[in-house]
Amino acid sequence: MRKKVTVVGSGNVGATAAHWIASKELADVVLIDIVEGIPQGKGLDLLEAMPIEKRDCHIIGTQDYADTAKSDIVVITAGIPRKPGMSRDDLLNTNLKIMKDVVSKAVQFSPDCILIIVSNPLDAMAQAAYKMSGFARERVIGMAGVLDSARFRAFIADHLKVSVENVTAFVLGGHGDSMVPLPRYSTVAGIPITELIDPQTIERLVQRTRDGGAEIVKYLKTGSAYYAPSAAVTEMVEAILKDKKKILPCAAYLEGEYGINGLFVGVPVKLGAKGIEQIIEIKLTAYEQEQLNRSAGAVKELVGVIGV
Ligand SMILES: NC(=O)c1ccc[n+]([C@@H]2O[C@H](COP(=O)([O-])OP(=O)(O)OC[C@H]3O[C@@H](n4cnc5c(N)ncnc54)[C@H](O)[C@@H]3O)[C@@H](O)[C@H]2O)c1
């Protein structure tokens, strides 16, 4: 039987994630949204592309959670995106209400699924979904680090004029202005970028990574980034469905790791069929740990506001 992925929210990120998932033939896809017709129309359009793409994926759009039953993965992108001048945190209360609505329904029909949370503010929404679902922490994962590190990788590759395939990068912490890109652990063909790029330029690339989302919001004006975010979701989906045991930076519920307790924060994890199969603790310098603590503090504040 083919794998099944439900994508809740059929807007920019959700529909584009469905596109990437189907174009890689990873699973059948169910698109769901509160707006009638949108998931049906986009789902049908994507289904009709499959003969051209030579992919055997079945895609449907629906308003009925019964159609999502027994999904292996449920990706939650439902919610409002930010507009110019807004921070991700400004979305807190609206998206919390939406999260409450969708998590209970999704979990009712797919009690054994793995949840990938995308809606912002990411870490707080992942924490809300974790608490509402009652799932083990291995099965609730927030998408942010894969995107943030992909942005950092793109900027490094562009600056050095090397293949993106040669560049790895690590970004830890919350998905906000206090995210923590780690130049020491970012490499080009195994060479730390600190050996290849001067400190001022690294700082500029780091800052551009932190502002990566806002840079795109400023251009688009009516929405936020979605190609790279949905590609990041798809990398996580692939790692889980193919049990790849891939090490990726994801938002995970920490229980003492990195000295942080009871909070979703971005850390390196091993993603496989069971979801988060390991949280990898790397040695941080005092400065990096301080930055991570600051980032976790920002998440804690938000989580406190919504009481999850
Ligand atoms: N984690 C990340 O790195 C990251 C990256 C990009 C976007 N995001 C976030 O993802 C979310 C979606 O972004 P987008 O650009 O796709 O927005 P969008 O407005 O294009 O799509 C959101 C969709 O959610 C739907 N929706 C709203 N309430 C719903 C409900 N109760 N049930 C089902 N569907 C519902 C809307 O109708 C809309 O179609 C935003 O919160 C955005 O901030 C996160």
Coordinates of N, CA, C and O and ligand atoms in Angstrom, one line a residue, residues 8-15 32-35 38-39 42 65 76-82 88 91 94-95 97-99 101-102 105 117-123 125 142-145 147-148 151 175 222-226 228-230 232-233, ligand 1:
V8 N -2.7 19.8 5.8 CA -3.8 20.7 6.3 C -3.4 22.1 6.0 O -2.4 22.6 6.4
G9 N -4.3 22.8 5.3 CA -4.0 24.2 4.8 C -3.5 24.0 3.3 O -2.5 23.4 3.1
S10 N -4.3 24.5 2.4 CA -4.0 24.3 1.0 C -3.6 25.6 0.3 O -3.9 25.9 -0.8
G11 N -3.0 26.5 1.1 CA -2.5 27.7 0.6 C -1.1 27.6 0.0 O -0.8 26.5 -0.6
N12 N -0.3 28.6 0.1 CA 1.0 28.6 -0.7 C 1.9 27.4 -0.2 O 2.4 26.7 -1.0
V13 N 2.1 27.4 1.1 CA 3.0 26.3 1.6 C 2.4 24.9 1.4 O 3.1 24.0 0.9
G14 N 1.1 24.8 1.8 CA 0.5 23.5 1.7 C 0.4 22.9 0.3 O 0.8 21.8 0.1
A15 N -0.1 23.7 -0.6 CA -0.2 23.2 -2.0 C 1.2 23.0 -2.6 O 1.3 22.0 -3.4
I32 N -6.3 19.5 2.5 CA -7.6 19.9 3.2 C -7.5 21.4 3.6 O -6.4 21.9 3.8
D33 N -8.6 22.0 3.6 CA -8.6 23.5 3.9 C -10.0 23.8 4.3 O -11.0 23.1 4.0
I34 N -10.2 24.9 5.1 CA -11.6 25.3 5.4 C -12.3 26.0 4.2 O -13.5 26.0 4.2
V35 N -11.5 26.6 3.3 CA -12.1 27.2 2.2 C -12.6 26.2 1.1 O -11.7 25.4 0.7
I38 N -11.0 25.1 -2.8 CA -9.5 25.3 -3.0 C -8.7 24.0 -3.0 O -8.0 23.7 -3.9
P39 N -8.9 23.2 -1.9 CA -8.1 21.9 -2.0 C -8.6 21.0 -3.1 O -7.7 20.3 -3.7
K42 N -7.0 22.5 -6.4 CA -5.6 22.3 -6.5 C -5.2 20.8 -6.5 O -4.3 20.4 -7.3
Y65 N -12.4 15.5 7.2 CA -11.3 14.8 7.8 C -11.4 13.3 7.7 O -10.3 12.6 7.8
I76 N 0.9 20.3 9.0 CA -0.1 21.3 9.3 C 0.5 22.7 8.9 O 1.5 23.2 9.5
T77 N -0.1 23.2 7.9 CA 0.3 24.6 7.4 C -0.9 25.5 7.5 O -0.8 26.7 7.0
A78 N -2.0 25.1 8.1 CA -3.1 26.0 8.2 C -2.8 27.2 9.1 O -2.1 27.1 10.1
G79 N -3.3 28.3 8.7 CA -3.0 29.5 9.5 C -2.7 30.7 8.6 O -2.6 30.6 7.4
I80 N -2.6 31.9 9.2 CA -2.3 33.1 8.4 C -0.8 33.3 8.4 O -0.1 33.0 9.3
P81 N -0.3 33.7 7.2 CA 1.1 34.1 7.1 C 1.2 35.6 7.5 O 0.3 36.3 7.6
R82 N 2.5 36.0 7.7 CA 2.7 37.4 8.1 C 2.7 38.3 6.9 O 3.0 37.9 5.8
R88 N 6.7 37.0 13.2 CA 5.9 35.7 13.2 C 5.1 35.6 14.5 O 4.0 35.0 14.5
L91 N 1.3 36.4 14.8 CA 0.3 35.5 14.3 C -0.2 34.6 15.4 O -1.1 33.8 15.2
T94 N -4.3 34.1 16.5 CA -5.1 33.6 15.3 C -4.7 32.1 15.0 O -5.6 31.3 14.9
N95 N -3.4 31.9 14.9 CA -3.0 30.6 14.5 C -3.2 29.5 15.6 O -3.4 28.3 15.3
K97 N -5.9 29.4 17.5 CA -7.3 28.9 17.4 C -7.4 27.9 16.2 O -8.1 26.9 16.3
I98 N -6.7 28.2 15.1 CA -6.7 27.3 14.0 C -6.1 26.0 14.3 O -6.6 24.9 14.0
M99 N -5.0 26.0 15.1 CA -4.3 24.8 15.5 C -5.2 24.0 16.3 O -5.3 22.7 16.2
D101 N -8.4 23.8 16.2 CA -9.4 23.2 15.3 C -8.8 22.0 14.6 O -9.4 20.9 14.5
V102 N -7.6 22.2 14.0 CA -7.2 21.1 13.1 C -6.5 19.9 13.8 O -6.6 18.8 13.3
K105 N -9.0 17.2 15.1 CA -9.6 16.5 14.0 C -8.6 15.5 13.3 O -8.9 14.4 13.0
I117 N 4.7 20.2 12.0 CA 4.0 21.5 12.2 C 4.8 22.6 11.4 O 6.1 22.6 11.5
V118 N 4.1 23.4 10.7 CA 4.7 24.5 9.9 C 4.2 25.9 10.3 O 4.9 26.9 10.2
S119 N 2.9 25.9 10.7 CA 2.3 27.2 11.0 C 3.1 28.0 12.0 O 3.7 27.4 12.9
N120 N 3.1 29.3 11.9 CA 3.9 30.2 12.8 C 3.1 30.8 13.9 O 1.8 30.9 13.7
P121 N 3.6 31.3 14.9 CA 5.1 31.2 15.3 C 5.4 29.7 15.6 O 4.8 29.1 16.5
L122 N 6.4 29.2 14.8 CA 6.6 27.8 14.7 C 6.7 27.0 16.0 O 6.0 26.0 16.2
D123 N 7.7 27.4 16.8 CA 8.0 26.6 18.0 C 6.8 26.6 19.0 O 6.4 25.6 19.6
M125 N 3.6 27.0 18.1 CA 2.5 26.2 17.5 C 2.8 24.7 17.6 O 1.9 23.9 17.8
G142 N 8.6 20.1 14.5 CA 8.4 21.4 13.9 C 9.4 21.7 12.7 O 10.6 21.3 12.9
M143 N 8.9 22.2 11.6 CA 9.8 22.5 10.5 C 10.2 24.0 10.6 O 9.4 24.9 10.6
A144 N 11.5 24.2 10.7 CA 12.1 25.5 10.7 C 13.6 25.4 10.3 O 14.1 26.1 9.4
G145 N 14.3 24.6 11.1 CA 15.8 24.5 10.9 C 16.2 24.1 9.5 O 17.2 24.6 9.0
L147 N 14.7 24.7 6.8 CA 14.5 26.0 5.9 C 15.6 27.0 6.2 O 16.3 27.5 5.3
D148 N 15.8 27.3 7.5 CA 16.8 28.3 7.9 C 18.2 27.9 7.5 O 18.9 28.7 6.9
R151 N 18.6 28.3 3.7 CA 18.8 29.7 3.3 C 20.3 30.0 3.6 O 20.9 30.6 2.7
H175 N 12.6 29.5 15.6 CA 12.4 30.0 14.3 C 11.9 31.5 14.4 O 10.8 31.8 14.2
T222 N 2.0 40.4 0.0 CA 0.7 39.8 0.5 C 0.9 38.4 1.1 O -0.1 37.8 1.3
G223 N 2.1 38.0 1.3 CA 2.2 36.6 1.8 C 3.7 36.4 2.2 O 4.5 37.3 2.1
S224 N 4.0 35.2 2.6 CA 5.4 34.9 2.9 C 5.9 33.7 2.1 O 5.2 33.2 1.2
A225 N 7.2 33.4 2.3 CA 7.9 32.4 1.5 C 7.2 31.1 1.4 O 6.5 30.7 2.4
Y226 N 7.3 30.4 0.3 CA 6.6 29.1 0.3 C 7.4 28.0 -0.5 O 7.3 26.8 -0.2
A228 N 10.8 27.4 -0.7 CA 11.8 26.8 0.2 C 11.2 26.1 1.4 O 11.5 25.0 1.8
P229 N 10.2 26.8 2.1 CA 9.5 26.1 3.2 C 8.9 24.8 2.8 O 9.1 23.8 3.6
S230 N 8.2 24.7 1.7 CA 7.6 23.4 1.3 C 8.6 22.4 0.9 O 8.4 21.2 1.1
A232 N 11.5 22.2 2.3 CA 12.0 21.7 3.6 C 11.1 20.7 4.2 O 11.5 19.7 4.7
V233 N 9.8 21.0 4.2 CA 8.8 20.0 4.6 C 9.0 18.6 3.9 O 9.0 17.6 4.5
Ligands
LIG1 N1 7.9 27.1 9.7 C1 8.3 27.8 8.7 O1 9.5 27.9 8.5 C2 7.3 28.5 7.8 C3 7.6 29.0 6.6 C4 6.6 29.6 5.8 C5 5.4 29.7 6.3 N2 5.1 29.3 7.5 C6 3.7 29.5 8.1 O2 2.9 28.6 7.5 C7 1.5 29.1 7.5 C8 0.9 29.0 6.1 O3 1.6 29.9 5.2 P1 1.0 30.0 3.7 O4 2.0 30.9 3.1 O5 0.7 28.7 3.1 O6 -0.4 30.8 4.0 P2 -1.7 30.8 3.1 O7 -2.5 31.9 3.6 O8 -1.3 30.8 1.6 O9 -2.4 29.4 3.4 C9 -2.9 29.1 4.7 C10 -4.1 28.3 4.4 O10 -4.7 27.8 5.7 C11 -6.1 27.7 5.5 N3 -6.7 27.6 6.8 C12 -7.0 28.6 7.7 N4 -7.7 28.1 8.7 C13 -7.8 26.8 8.5 C14 -8.5 25.7 9.2 N5 -9.1 25.9 10.4 N6 -8.4 24.5 8.7 C15 -7.8 24.2 7.5 N7 -7.2 25.2 6.8 C16 -7.2 26.4 7.3 C17 -6.4 29.0 4.7 O11 -7.7 28.9 4.2 C18 -5.3 29.0 3.7 O12 -5.6 28.4 2.5 C19 1.6 30.5 8.1 O13 1.3 30.5 9.5 C20 3.1 30.9 7.8 O14 3.5 31.9 8.7 C21 6.0 28.7 8.3

